[in-house]
Coordinates of C-alpha atoms in Angstrom, one line a residue:
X1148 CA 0.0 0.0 0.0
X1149 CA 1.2 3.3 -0.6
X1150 CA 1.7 6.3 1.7
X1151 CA 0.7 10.0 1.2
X1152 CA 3.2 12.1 2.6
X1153 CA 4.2 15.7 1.3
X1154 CA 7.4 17.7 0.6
X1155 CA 9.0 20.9 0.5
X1156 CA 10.3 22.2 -2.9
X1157 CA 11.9 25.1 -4.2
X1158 CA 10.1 25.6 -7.5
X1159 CA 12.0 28.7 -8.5
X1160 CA 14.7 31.1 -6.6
X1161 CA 12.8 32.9 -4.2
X1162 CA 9.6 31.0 -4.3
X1163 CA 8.7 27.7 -2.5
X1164 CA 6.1 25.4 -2.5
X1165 CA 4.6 22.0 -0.5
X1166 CA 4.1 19.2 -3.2
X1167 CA 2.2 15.7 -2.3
X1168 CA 4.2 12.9 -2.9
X1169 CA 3.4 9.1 -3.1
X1170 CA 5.4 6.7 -1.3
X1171 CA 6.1 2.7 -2.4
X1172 CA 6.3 0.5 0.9
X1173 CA 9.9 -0.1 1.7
X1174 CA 11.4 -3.3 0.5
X1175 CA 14.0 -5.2 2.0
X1176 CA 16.5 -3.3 4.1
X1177 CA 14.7 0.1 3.7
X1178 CA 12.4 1.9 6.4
X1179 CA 9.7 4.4 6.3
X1180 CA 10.2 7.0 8.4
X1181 CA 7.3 9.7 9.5
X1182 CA 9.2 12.9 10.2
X1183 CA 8.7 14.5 13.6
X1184 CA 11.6 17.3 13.1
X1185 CA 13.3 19.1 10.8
X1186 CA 16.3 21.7 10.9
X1187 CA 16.7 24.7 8.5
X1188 CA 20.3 25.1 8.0
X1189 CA 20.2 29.1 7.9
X1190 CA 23.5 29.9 5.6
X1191 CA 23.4 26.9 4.0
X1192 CA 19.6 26.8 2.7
X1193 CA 18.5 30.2 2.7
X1194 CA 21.3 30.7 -0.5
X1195 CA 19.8 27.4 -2.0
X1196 CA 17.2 29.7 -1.4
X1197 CA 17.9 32.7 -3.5
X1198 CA 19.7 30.3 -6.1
X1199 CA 22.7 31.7 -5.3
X1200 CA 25.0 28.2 -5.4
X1201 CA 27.7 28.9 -8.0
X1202 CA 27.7 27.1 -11.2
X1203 CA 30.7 25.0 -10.9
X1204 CA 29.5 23.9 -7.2
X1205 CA 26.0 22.5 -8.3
X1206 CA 27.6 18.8 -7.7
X1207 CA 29.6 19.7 -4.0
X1208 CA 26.6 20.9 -2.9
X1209 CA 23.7 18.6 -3.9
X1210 CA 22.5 16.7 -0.4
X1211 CA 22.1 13.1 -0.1
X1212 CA 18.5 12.6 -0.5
X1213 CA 18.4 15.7 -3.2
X1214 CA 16.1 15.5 -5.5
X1215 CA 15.8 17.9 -8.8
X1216 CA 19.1 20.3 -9.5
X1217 CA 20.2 23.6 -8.7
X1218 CA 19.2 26.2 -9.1
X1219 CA 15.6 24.9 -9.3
X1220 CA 13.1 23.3 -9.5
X1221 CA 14.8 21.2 -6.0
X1222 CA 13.9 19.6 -2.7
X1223 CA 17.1 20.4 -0.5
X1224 CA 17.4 20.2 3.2
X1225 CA 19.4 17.7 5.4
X1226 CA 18.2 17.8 8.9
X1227 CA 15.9 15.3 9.5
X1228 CA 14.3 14.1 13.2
X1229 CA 11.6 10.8 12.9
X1230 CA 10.3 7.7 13.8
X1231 CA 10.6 4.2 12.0
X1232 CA 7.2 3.4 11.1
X1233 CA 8.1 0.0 8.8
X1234 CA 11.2 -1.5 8.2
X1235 CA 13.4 -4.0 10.0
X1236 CA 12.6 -4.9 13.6
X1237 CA 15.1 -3.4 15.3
X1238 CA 15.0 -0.1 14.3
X1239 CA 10.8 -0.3 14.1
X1240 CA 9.7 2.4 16.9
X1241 CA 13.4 3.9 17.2
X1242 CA 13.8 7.9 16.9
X1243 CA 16.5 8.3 14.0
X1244 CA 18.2 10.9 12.4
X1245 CA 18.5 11.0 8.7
X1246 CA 20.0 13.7 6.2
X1247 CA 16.8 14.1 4.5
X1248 CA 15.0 16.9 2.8
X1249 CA 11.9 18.5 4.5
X1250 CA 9.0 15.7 4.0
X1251 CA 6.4 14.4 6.5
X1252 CA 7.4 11.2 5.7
X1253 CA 9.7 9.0 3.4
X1254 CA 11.7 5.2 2.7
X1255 CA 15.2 5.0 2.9
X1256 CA 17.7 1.9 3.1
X1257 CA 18.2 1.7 6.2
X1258 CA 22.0 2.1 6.6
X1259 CA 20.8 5.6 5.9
X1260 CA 19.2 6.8 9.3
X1261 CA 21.3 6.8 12.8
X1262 CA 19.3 5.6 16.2
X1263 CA 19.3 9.1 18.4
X1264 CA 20.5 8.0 21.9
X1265 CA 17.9 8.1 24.3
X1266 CA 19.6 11.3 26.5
X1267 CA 18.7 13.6 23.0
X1268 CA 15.6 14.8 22.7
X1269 CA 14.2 14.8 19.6
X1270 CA 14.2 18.2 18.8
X1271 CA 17.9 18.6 19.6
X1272 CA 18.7 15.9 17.5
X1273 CA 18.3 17.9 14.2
X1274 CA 21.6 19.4 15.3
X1275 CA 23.2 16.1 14.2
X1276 CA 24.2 17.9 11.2
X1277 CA 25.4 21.0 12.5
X1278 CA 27.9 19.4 15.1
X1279 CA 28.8 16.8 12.3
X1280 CA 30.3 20.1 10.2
X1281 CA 32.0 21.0 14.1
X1282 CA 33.5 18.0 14.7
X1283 CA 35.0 18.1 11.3
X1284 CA 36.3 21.3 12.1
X1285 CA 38.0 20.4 15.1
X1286 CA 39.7 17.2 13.8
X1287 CA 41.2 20.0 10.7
X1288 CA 42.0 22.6 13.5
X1289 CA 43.3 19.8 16.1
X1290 CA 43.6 22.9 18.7
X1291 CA 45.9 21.7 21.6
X1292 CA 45.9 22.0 25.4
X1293 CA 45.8 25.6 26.8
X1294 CA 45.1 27.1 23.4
X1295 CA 43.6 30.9 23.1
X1296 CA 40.7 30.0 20.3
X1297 CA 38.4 32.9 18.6
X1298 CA 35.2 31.9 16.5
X1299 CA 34.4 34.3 14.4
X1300 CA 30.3 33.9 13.2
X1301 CA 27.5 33.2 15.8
X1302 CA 25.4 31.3 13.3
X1303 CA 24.5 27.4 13.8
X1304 CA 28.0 26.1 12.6
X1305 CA 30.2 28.5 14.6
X1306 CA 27.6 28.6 17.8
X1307 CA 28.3 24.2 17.6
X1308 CA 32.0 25.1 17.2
X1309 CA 32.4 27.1 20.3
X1310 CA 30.6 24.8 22.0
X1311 CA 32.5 21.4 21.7
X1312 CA 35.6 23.8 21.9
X1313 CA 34.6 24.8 25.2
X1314 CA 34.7 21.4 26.9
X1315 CA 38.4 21.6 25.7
X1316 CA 40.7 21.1 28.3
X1317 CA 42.5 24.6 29.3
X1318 CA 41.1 26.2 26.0
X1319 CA 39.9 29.5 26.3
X1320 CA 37.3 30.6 23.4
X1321 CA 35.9 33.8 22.4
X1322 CA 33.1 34.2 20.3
X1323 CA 32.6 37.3 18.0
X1324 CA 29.8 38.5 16.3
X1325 CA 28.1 42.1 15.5
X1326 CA 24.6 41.2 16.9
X1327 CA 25.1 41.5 20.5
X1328 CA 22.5 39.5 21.0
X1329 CA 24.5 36.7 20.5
X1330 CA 26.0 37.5 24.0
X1331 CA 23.4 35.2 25.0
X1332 CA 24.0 32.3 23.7
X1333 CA 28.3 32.7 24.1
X1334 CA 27.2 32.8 27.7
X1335 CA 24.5 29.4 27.6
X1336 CA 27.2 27.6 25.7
X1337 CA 29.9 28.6 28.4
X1338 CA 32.0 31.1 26.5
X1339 CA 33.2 34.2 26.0
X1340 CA 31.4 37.0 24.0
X1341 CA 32.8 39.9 21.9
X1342 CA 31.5 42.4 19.0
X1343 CA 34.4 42.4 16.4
X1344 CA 36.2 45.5 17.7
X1345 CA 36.7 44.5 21.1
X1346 CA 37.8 40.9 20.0
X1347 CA 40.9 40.0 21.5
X1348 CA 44.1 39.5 19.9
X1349 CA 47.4 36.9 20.4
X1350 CA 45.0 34.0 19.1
X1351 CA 46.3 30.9 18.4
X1352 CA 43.6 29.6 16.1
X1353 CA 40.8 31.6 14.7
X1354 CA 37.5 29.5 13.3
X1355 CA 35.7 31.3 10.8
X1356 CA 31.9 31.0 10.1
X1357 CA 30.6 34.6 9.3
X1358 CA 30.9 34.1 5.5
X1359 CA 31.9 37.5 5.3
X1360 CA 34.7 39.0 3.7
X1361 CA 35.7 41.6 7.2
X1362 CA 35.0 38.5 9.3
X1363 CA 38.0 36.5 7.4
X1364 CA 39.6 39.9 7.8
X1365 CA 39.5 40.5 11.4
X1366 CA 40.5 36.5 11.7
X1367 CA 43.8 37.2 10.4
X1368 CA 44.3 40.7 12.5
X1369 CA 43.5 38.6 15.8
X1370 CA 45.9 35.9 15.2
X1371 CA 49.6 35.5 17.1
X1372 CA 52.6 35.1 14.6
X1373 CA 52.6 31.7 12.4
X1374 CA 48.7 31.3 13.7
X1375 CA 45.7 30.0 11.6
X1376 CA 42.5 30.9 10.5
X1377 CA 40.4 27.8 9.6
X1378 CA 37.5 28.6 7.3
X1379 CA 34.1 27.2 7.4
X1380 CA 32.1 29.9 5.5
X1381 CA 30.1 28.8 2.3
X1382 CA 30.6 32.3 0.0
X1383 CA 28.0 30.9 -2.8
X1384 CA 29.0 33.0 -5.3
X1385 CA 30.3 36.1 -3.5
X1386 CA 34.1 37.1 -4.2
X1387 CA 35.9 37.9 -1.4
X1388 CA 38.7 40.5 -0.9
X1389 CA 41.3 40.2 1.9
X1390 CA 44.4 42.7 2.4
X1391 CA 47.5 39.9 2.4
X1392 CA 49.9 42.6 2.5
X1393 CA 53.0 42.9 5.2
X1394 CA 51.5 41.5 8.0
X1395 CA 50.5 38.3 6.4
X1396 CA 53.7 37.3 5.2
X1397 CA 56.0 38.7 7.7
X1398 CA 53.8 37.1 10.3
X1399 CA 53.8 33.7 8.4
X1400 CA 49.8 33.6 9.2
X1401 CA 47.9 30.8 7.0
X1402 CA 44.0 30.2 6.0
X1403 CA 43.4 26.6 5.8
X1404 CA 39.4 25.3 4.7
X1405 CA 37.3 23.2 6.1
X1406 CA 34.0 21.9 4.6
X1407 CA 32.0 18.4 5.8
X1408 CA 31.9 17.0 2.5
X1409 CA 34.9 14.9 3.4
X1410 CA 36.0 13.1 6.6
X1411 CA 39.0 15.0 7.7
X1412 CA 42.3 13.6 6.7
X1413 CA 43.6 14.1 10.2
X1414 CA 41.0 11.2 11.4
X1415 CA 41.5 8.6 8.3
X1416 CA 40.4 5.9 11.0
X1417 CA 37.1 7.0 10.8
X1418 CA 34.4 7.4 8.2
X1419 CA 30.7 9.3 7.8
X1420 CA 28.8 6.6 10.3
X1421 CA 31.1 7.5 13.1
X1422 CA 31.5 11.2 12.6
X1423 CA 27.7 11.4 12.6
X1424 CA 27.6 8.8 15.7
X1425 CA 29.6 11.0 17.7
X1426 CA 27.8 14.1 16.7
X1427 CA 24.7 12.5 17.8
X1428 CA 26.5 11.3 21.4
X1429 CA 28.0 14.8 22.1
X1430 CA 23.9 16.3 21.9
X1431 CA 23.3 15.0 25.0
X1432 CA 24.4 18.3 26.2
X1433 CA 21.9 20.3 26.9
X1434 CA 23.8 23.5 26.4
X1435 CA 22.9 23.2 22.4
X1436 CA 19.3 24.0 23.0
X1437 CA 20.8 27.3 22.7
X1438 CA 20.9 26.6 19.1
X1439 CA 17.3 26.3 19.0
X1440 CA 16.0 29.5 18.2
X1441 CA 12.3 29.1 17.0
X1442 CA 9.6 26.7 15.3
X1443 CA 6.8 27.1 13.1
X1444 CA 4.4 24.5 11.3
X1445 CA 5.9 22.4 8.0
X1446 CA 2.8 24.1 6.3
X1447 CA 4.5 27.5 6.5
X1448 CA 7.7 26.4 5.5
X1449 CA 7.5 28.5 2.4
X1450 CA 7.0 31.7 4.1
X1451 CA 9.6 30.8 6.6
X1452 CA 12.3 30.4 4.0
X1453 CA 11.3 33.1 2.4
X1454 CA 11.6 35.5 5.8
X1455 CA 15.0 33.6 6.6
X1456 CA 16.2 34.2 3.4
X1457 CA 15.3 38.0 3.8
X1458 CA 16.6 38.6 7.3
X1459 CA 13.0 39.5 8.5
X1460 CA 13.4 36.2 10.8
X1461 CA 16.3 36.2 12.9
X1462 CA 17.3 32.4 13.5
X1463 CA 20.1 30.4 14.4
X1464 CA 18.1 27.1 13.6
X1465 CA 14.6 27.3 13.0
X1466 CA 13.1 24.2 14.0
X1467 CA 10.4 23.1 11.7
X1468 CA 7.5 20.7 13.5
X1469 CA 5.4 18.4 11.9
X1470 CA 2.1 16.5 13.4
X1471 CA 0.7 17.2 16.6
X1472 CA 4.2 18.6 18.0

Protein backbone atom coordinates (compact mmCIF):
# COMPACT_ATOMS: atom_id res chain seq x y z
CA UNK A 1 0.00 0.00 0.00
CA UNK A 2 1.16 3.29 -0.57
CA UNK A 3 1.70 6.34 1.75
CA UNK A 4 0.73 10.04 1.20
CA UNK A 5 3.24 12.11 2.57
CA UNK A 6 4.23 15.66 1.35
CA UNK A 7 7.42 17.72 0.62
CA UNK A 8 9.05 20.90 0.47
CA UNK A 9 10.33 22.24 -2.89
CA UNK A 10 11.94 25.05 -4.17
CA UNK A 11 10.08 25.61 -7.54
CA UNK A 12 11.99 28.66 -8.49
CA UNK A 13 14.71 31.14 -6.58
CA UNK A 14 12.77 32.89 -4.15
CA UNK A 15 9.58 31.02 -4.29
CA UNK A 16 8.74 27.70 -2.49
CA UNK A 17 6.15 25.41 -2.51
CA UNK A 18 4.60 21.99 -0.53
CA UNK A 19 4.07 19.20 -3.19
CA UNK A 20 2.17 15.74 -2.32
CA UNK A 21 4.21 12.90 -2.89
CA UNK A 22 3.45 9.13 -3.12
CA UNK A 23 5.42 6.67 -1.26
CA UNK A 24 6.10 2.72 -2.43
CA UNK A 25 6.28 0.50 0.90
CA UNK A 26 9.91 -0.11 1.66
CA UNK A 27 11.35 -3.32 0.47
CA UNK A 28 13.97 -5.25 2.01
CA UNK A 29 16.46 -3.35 4.15
CA UNK A 30 14.70 0.05 3.66
CA UNK A 31 12.37 1.92 6.38
CA UNK A 32 9.74 4.36 6.28
CA UNK A 33 10.20 6.97 8.36
CA UNK A 34 7.33 9.69 9.53
CA UNK A 35 9.17 12.95 10.19
CA UNK A 36 8.70 14.49 13.65
CA UNK A 37 11.61 17.28 13.07
CA UNK A 38 13.32 19.07 10.77
CA UNK A 39 16.26 21.74 10.89
CA UNK A 40 16.67 24.66 8.50
CA UNK A 41 20.29 25.09 8.03
CA UNK A 42 20.24 29.08 7.89
CA UNK A 43 23.47 29.86 5.60
CA UNK A 44 23.42 26.94 3.97
CA UNK A 45 19.59 26.83 2.67
CA UNK A 46 18.54 30.16 2.67
CA UNK A 47 21.31 30.74 -0.53
CA UNK A 48 19.79 27.36 -1.95
CA UNK A 49 17.15 29.70 -1.44
CA UNK A 50 17.89 32.70 -3.51
CA UNK A 51 19.74 30.32 -6.13
CA UNK A 52 22.73 31.66 -5.34
CA UNK A 53 25.02 28.24 -5.41
CA UNK A 54 27.73 28.93 -7.99
CA UNK A 55 27.67 27.07 -11.16
CA UNK A 56 30.71 25.00 -10.94
CA UNK A 57 29.49 23.94 -7.20
CA UNK A 58 26.04 22.49 -8.27
CA UNK A 59 27.64 18.83 -7.71
CA UNK A 60 29.64 19.65 -3.97
CA UNK A 61 26.63 20.92 -2.91
CA UNK A 62 23.69 18.57 -3.90
CA UNK A 63 22.47 16.71 -0.37
CA UNK A 64 22.13 13.12 -0.13
CA UNK A 65 18.54 12.60 -0.54
CA UNK A 66 18.36 15.69 -3.25
CA UNK A 67 16.07 15.49 -5.49
CA UNK A 68 15.81 17.89 -8.79
CA UNK A 69 19.10 20.28 -9.48
CA UNK A 70 20.16 23.62 -8.75
CA UNK A 71 19.22 26.23 -9.11
CA UNK A 72 15.64 24.90 -9.25
CA UNK A 73 13.14 23.31 -9.55
CA UNK A 74 14.75 21.22 -6.02
CA UNK A 75 13.86 19.58 -2.67
CA UNK A 76 17.09 20.43 -0.45
CA UNK A 77 17.41 20.21 3.22
CA UNK A 78 19.35 17.74 5.35
CA UNK A 79 18.23 17.85 8.90
CA UNK A 80 15.87 15.31 9.50
CA UNK A 81 14.35 14.12 13.19
CA UNK A 82 11.62 10.84 12.94
CA UNK A 83 10.35 7.72 13.85
CA UNK A 84 10.59 4.24 12.04
CA UNK A 85 7.25 3.36 11.08
CA UNK A 86 8.06 -0.02 8.77
CA UNK A 87 11.20 -1.54 8.23
CA UNK A 88 13.36 -3.99 9.97
CA UNK A 89 12.55 -4.90 13.63
CA UNK A 90 15.09 -3.39 15.31
CA UNK A 91 15.01 -0.08 14.33
CA UNK A 92 10.83 -0.30 14.05
CA UNK A 93 9.72 2.41 16.92
CA UNK A 94 13.37 3.92 17.16
CA UNK A 95 13.79 7.92 16.94
CA UNK A 96 16.52 8.35 14.03
CA UNK A 97 18.22 10.87 12.45
CA UNK A 98 18.55 10.98 8.67
CA UNK A 99 20.05 13.73 6.20
CA UNK A 100 16.81 14.11 4.46
CA UNK A 101 14.97 16.86 2.80
CA UNK A 102 11.92 18.55 4.53
CA UNK A 103 9.05 15.67 3.96
CA UNK A 104 6.40 14.36 6.45
CA UNK A 105 7.43 11.16 5.73
CA UNK A 106 9.74 9.03 3.35
CA UNK A 107 11.75 5.16 2.67
CA UNK A 108 15.20 5.00 2.92
CA UNK A 109 17.73 1.92 3.13
CA UNK A 110 18.24 1.67 6.18
CA UNK A 111 21.99 2.13 6.61
CA UNK A 112 20.79 5.57 5.92
CA UNK A 113 19.17 6.77 9.31
CA UNK A 114 21.32 6.83 12.76
CA UNK A 115 19.34 5.55 16.15
CA UNK A 116 19.25 9.06 18.43
CA UNK A 117 20.46 8.03 21.87
CA UNK A 118 17.95 8.05 24.33
CA UNK A 119 19.58 11.33 26.48
CA UNK A 120 18.74 13.56 23.01
CA UNK A 121 15.64 14.85 22.66
CA UNK A 122 14.21 14.79 19.56
CA UNK A 123 14.20 18.19 18.76
CA UNK A 124 17.91 18.56 19.56
CA UNK A 125 18.65 15.87 17.46
CA UNK A 126 18.29 17.91 14.24
CA UNK A 127 21.58 19.39 15.33
CA UNK A 128 23.19 16.10 14.22
CA UNK A 129 24.17 17.93 11.16
CA UNK A 130 25.44 20.95 12.46
CA UNK A 131 27.89 19.40 15.06
CA UNK A 132 28.76 16.82 12.28
CA UNK A 133 30.33 20.08 10.20
CA UNK A 134 32.02 21.04 14.11
CA UNK A 135 33.48 18.01 14.74
CA UNK A 136 35.02 18.10 11.29
CA UNK A 137 36.27 21.32 12.10
CA UNK A 138 38.04 20.45 15.12
CA UNK A 139 39.73 17.18 13.79
CA UNK A 140 41.20 19.97 10.69
CA UNK A 141 41.99 22.56 13.46
CA UNK A 142 43.27 19.82 16.08
CA UNK A 143 43.57 22.92 18.65
CA UNK A 144 45.87 21.72 21.60
CA UNK A 145 45.89 22.03 25.35
CA UNK A 146 45.81 25.64 26.79
CA UNK A 147 45.08 27.09 23.41
CA UNK A 148 43.58 30.93 23.09
CA UNK A 149 40.73 30.03 20.33
CA UNK A 150 38.42 32.86 18.63
CA UNK A 151 35.25 31.92 16.53
CA UNK A 152 34.44 34.30 14.41
CA UNK A 153 30.25 33.94 13.19
CA UNK A 154 27.51 33.20 15.82
CA UNK A 155 25.40 31.33 13.31
CA UNK A 156 24.52 27.45 13.79
CA UNK A 157 28.01 26.12 12.60
CA UNK A 158 30.20 28.50 14.57
CA UNK A 159 27.61 28.59 17.78
CA UNK A 160 28.27 24.22 17.62
CA UNK A 161 32.04 25.08 17.24
CA UNK A 162 32.43 27.14 20.26
CA UNK A 163 30.60 24.76 22.00
CA UNK A 164 32.54 21.45 21.67
CA UNK A 165 35.63 23.84 21.88
CA UNK A 166 34.57 24.82 25.15
CA UNK A 167 34.72 21.44 26.87
CA UNK A 168 38.43 21.61 25.70
CA UNK A 169 40.71 21.13 28.30
CA UNK A 170 42.48 24.57 29.28
CA UNK A 171 41.08 26.23 25.99
CA UNK A 172 39.92 29.52 26.28
CA UNK A 173 37.26 30.64 23.40
CA UNK A 174 35.91 33.83 22.39
CA UNK A 175 33.12 34.18 20.27
CA UNK A 176 32.64 37.25 18.02
CA UNK A 177 29.79 38.52 16.33
CA UNK A 178 28.08 42.09 15.47
CA UNK A 179 24.59 41.16 16.85
CA UNK A 180 25.13 41.49 20.52
CA UNK A 181 22.51 39.53 21.02
CA UNK A 182 24.49 36.68 20.53
CA UNK A 183 25.97 37.52 23.98
CA UNK A 184 23.44 35.20 25.04
CA UNK A 185 24.02 32.28 23.67
CA UNK A 186 28.31 32.67 24.05
CA UNK A 187 27.16 32.76 27.66
CA UNK A 188 24.50 29.36 27.61
CA UNK A 189 27.22 27.62 25.67
CA UNK A 190 29.90 28.62 28.42
CA UNK A 191 32.05 31.05 26.52
CA UNK A 192 33.19 34.25 26.00
CA UNK A 193 31.37 37.02 23.97
CA UNK A 194 32.81 39.93 21.92
CA UNK A 195 31.47 42.44 19.01
CA UNK A 196 34.41 42.41 16.37
CA UNK A 197 36.18 45.55 17.69
CA UNK A 198 36.67 44.46 21.13
CA UNK A 199 37.76 40.86 20.02
CA UNK A 200 40.90 39.96 21.55
CA UNK A 201 44.10 39.45 19.90
CA UNK A 202 47.36 36.91 20.36
CA UNK A 203 44.98 33.97 19.06
CA UNK A 204 46.34 30.92 18.45
CA UNK A 205 43.63 29.64 16.08
CA UNK A 206 40.79 31.61 14.73
CA UNK A 207 37.54 29.45 13.30
CA UNK A 208 35.71 31.30 10.84
CA UNK A 209 31.92 30.99 10.14
CA UNK A 210 30.63 34.61 9.33
CA UNK A 211 30.91 34.06 5.45
CA UNK A 212 31.86 37.53 5.27
CA UNK A 213 34.74 39.00 3.71
CA UNK A 214 35.66 41.56 7.16
CA UNK A 215 34.97 38.46 9.31
CA UNK A 216 38.04 36.52 7.39
CA UNK A 217 39.65 39.87 7.81
CA UNK A 218 39.53 40.49 11.41
CA UNK A 219 40.49 36.50 11.67
CA UNK A 220 43.79 37.24 10.39
CA UNK A 221 44.34 40.73 12.48
CA UNK A 222 43.49 38.58 15.84
CA UNK A 223 45.91 35.93 15.21
CA UNK A 224 49.64 35.50 17.15
CA UNK A 225 52.58 35.15 14.64
CA UNK A 226 52.59 31.69 12.44
CA UNK A 227 48.73 31.29 13.72
CA UNK A 228 45.69 29.98 11.62
CA UNK A 229 42.54 30.90 10.54
CA UNK A 230 40.42 27.85 9.59
CA UNK A 231 37.53 28.62 7.26
CA UNK A 232 34.14 27.22 7.37
CA UNK A 233 32.05 29.92 5.53
CA UNK A 234 30.12 28.80 2.33
CA UNK A 235 30.57 32.26 0.03
CA UNK A 236 28.00 30.92 -2.81
CA UNK A 237 28.95 32.96 -5.28
CA UNK A 238 30.28 36.06 -3.50
CA UNK A 239 34.10 37.08 -4.23
CA UNK A 240 35.92 37.87 -1.44
CA UNK A 241 38.69 40.49 -0.90
CA UNK A 242 41.26 40.23 1.91
CA UNK A 243 44.40 42.68 2.37
CA UNK A 244 47.48 39.89 2.36
CA UNK A 245 49.89 42.61 2.51
CA UNK A 246 53.04 42.92 5.15
CA UNK A 247 51.51 41.46 7.99
CA UNK A 248 50.54 38.26 6.36
CA UNK A 249 53.73 37.26 5.24
CA UNK A 250 56.02 38.70 7.73
CA UNK A 251 53.82 37.06 10.30
CA UNK A 252 53.83 33.70 8.39
CA UNK A 253 49.85 33.62 9.24
CA UNK A 254 47.93 30.80 6.97
CA UNK A 255 44.05 30.15 6.00
CA UNK A 256 43.36 26.61 5.77
CA UNK A 257 39.39 25.31 4.72
CA UNK A 258 37.35 23.25 6.09
CA UNK A 259 34.00 21.94 4.60
CA UNK A 260 31.96 18.44 5.78
CA UNK A 261 31.93 16.99 2.54
CA UNK A 262 34.89 14.87 3.42
CA UNK A 263 35.97 13.12 6.55
CA UNK A 264 38.95 14.98 7.68
CA UNK A 265 42.28 13.58 6.69
CA UNK A 266 43.60 14.13 10.18
CA UNK A 267 41.04 11.22 11.36
CA UNK A 268 41.53 8.61 8.31
CA UNK A 269 40.35 5.89 11.00
CA UNK A 270 37.09 7.04 10.85
CA UNK A 271 34.41 7.35 8.22
CA UNK A 272 30.71 9.33 7.82
CA UNK A 273 28.77 6.62 10.28
CA UNK A 274 31.10 7.46 13.08
CA UNK A 275 31.54 11.16 12.60
CA UNK A 276 27.74 11.41 12.61
CA UNK A 277 27.62 8.76 15.65
CA UNK A 278 29.64 10.97 17.66
CA UNK A 279 27.82 14.11 16.68
CA UNK A 280 24.68 12.46 17.77
CA UNK A 281 26.45 11.31 21.42
CA UNK A 282 27.98 14.83 22.09
CA UNK A 283 23.90 16.33 21.94
CA UNK A 284 23.34 15.02 24.96
CA UNK A 285 24.41 18.30 26.20
CA UNK A 286 21.85 20.32 26.90
CA UNK A 287 23.76 23.47 26.37
CA UNK A 288 22.94 23.16 22.38
CA UNK A 289 19.26 23.97 23.01
CA UNK A 290 20.84 27.25 22.70
CA UNK A 291 20.91 26.64 19.14
CA UNK A 292 17.29 26.31 18.96
CA UNK A 293 16.00 29.52 18.22
CA UNK A 294 12.26 29.07 17.01
CA UNK A 295 9.57 26.72 15.28
CA UNK A 296 6.80 27.13 13.10
CA UNK A 297 4.35 24.49 11.29
CA UNK A 298 5.90 22.36 8.00
CA UNK A 299 2.83 24.12 6.28
CA UNK A 300 4.55 27.46 6.53
CA UNK A 301 7.71 26.40 5.49
CA UNK A 302 7.51 28.50 2.37
CA UNK A 303 6.98 31.70 4.05
CA UNK A 304 9.62 30.77 6.62
CA UNK A 305 12.35 30.38 4.01
CA UNK A 306 11.34 33.15 2.39
CA UNK A 307 11.59 35.48 5.79
CA UNK A 308 15.04 33.55 6.64
CA UNK A 309 16.18 34.20 3.36
CA UNK A 310 15.30 38.04 3.76
CA UNK A 311 16.55 38.60 7.27
CA UNK A 312 13.02 39.50 8.50
CA UNK A 313 13.39 36.18 10.78
CA UNK A 314 16.28 36.18 12.87
CA UNK A 315 17.26 32.45 13.53
CA UNK A 316 20.06 30.38 14.39
CA UNK A 317 18.12 27.09 13.65
CA UNK A 318 14.62 27.25 12.96
CA UNK A 319 13.13 24.19 13.97
CA UNK A 320 10.40 23.12 11.70
CA UNK A 321 7.49 20.69 13.51
CA UNK A 322 5.42 18.40 11.90
CA UNK A 323 2.13 16.47 13.39
CA UNK A 324 0.68 17.23 16.64
CA UNK A 325 4.21 18.63 18.00
Amino acid sequence: MTVDAHAFWLRAPGEGEIRPVRLDPPGPGEVLVRTRFSGVSRGTETLVFTGRVPADQYATMRAPHQEGDFPAPVKYGYLNVGTVEAGPAELRGRTVFCLYPHQSAYVVPAEAVVVVPDGVPAERAVLAGTVETAVNALWDAAPLVGDRVTVIGGGMVGCGVAALLARFPGVRVELVDADPARAGVADALGVDFALPTDATGDRDLVVHASASADGLQRGLDLLRPEGTVLELSWYGDRPVTLALGGAFHSRRLGIRSSQVGTVSPRRADRGYADRLALALDLLADPAFDALLTGRSRFTDLPDVLDRLASGRLPALCHLITYGEE
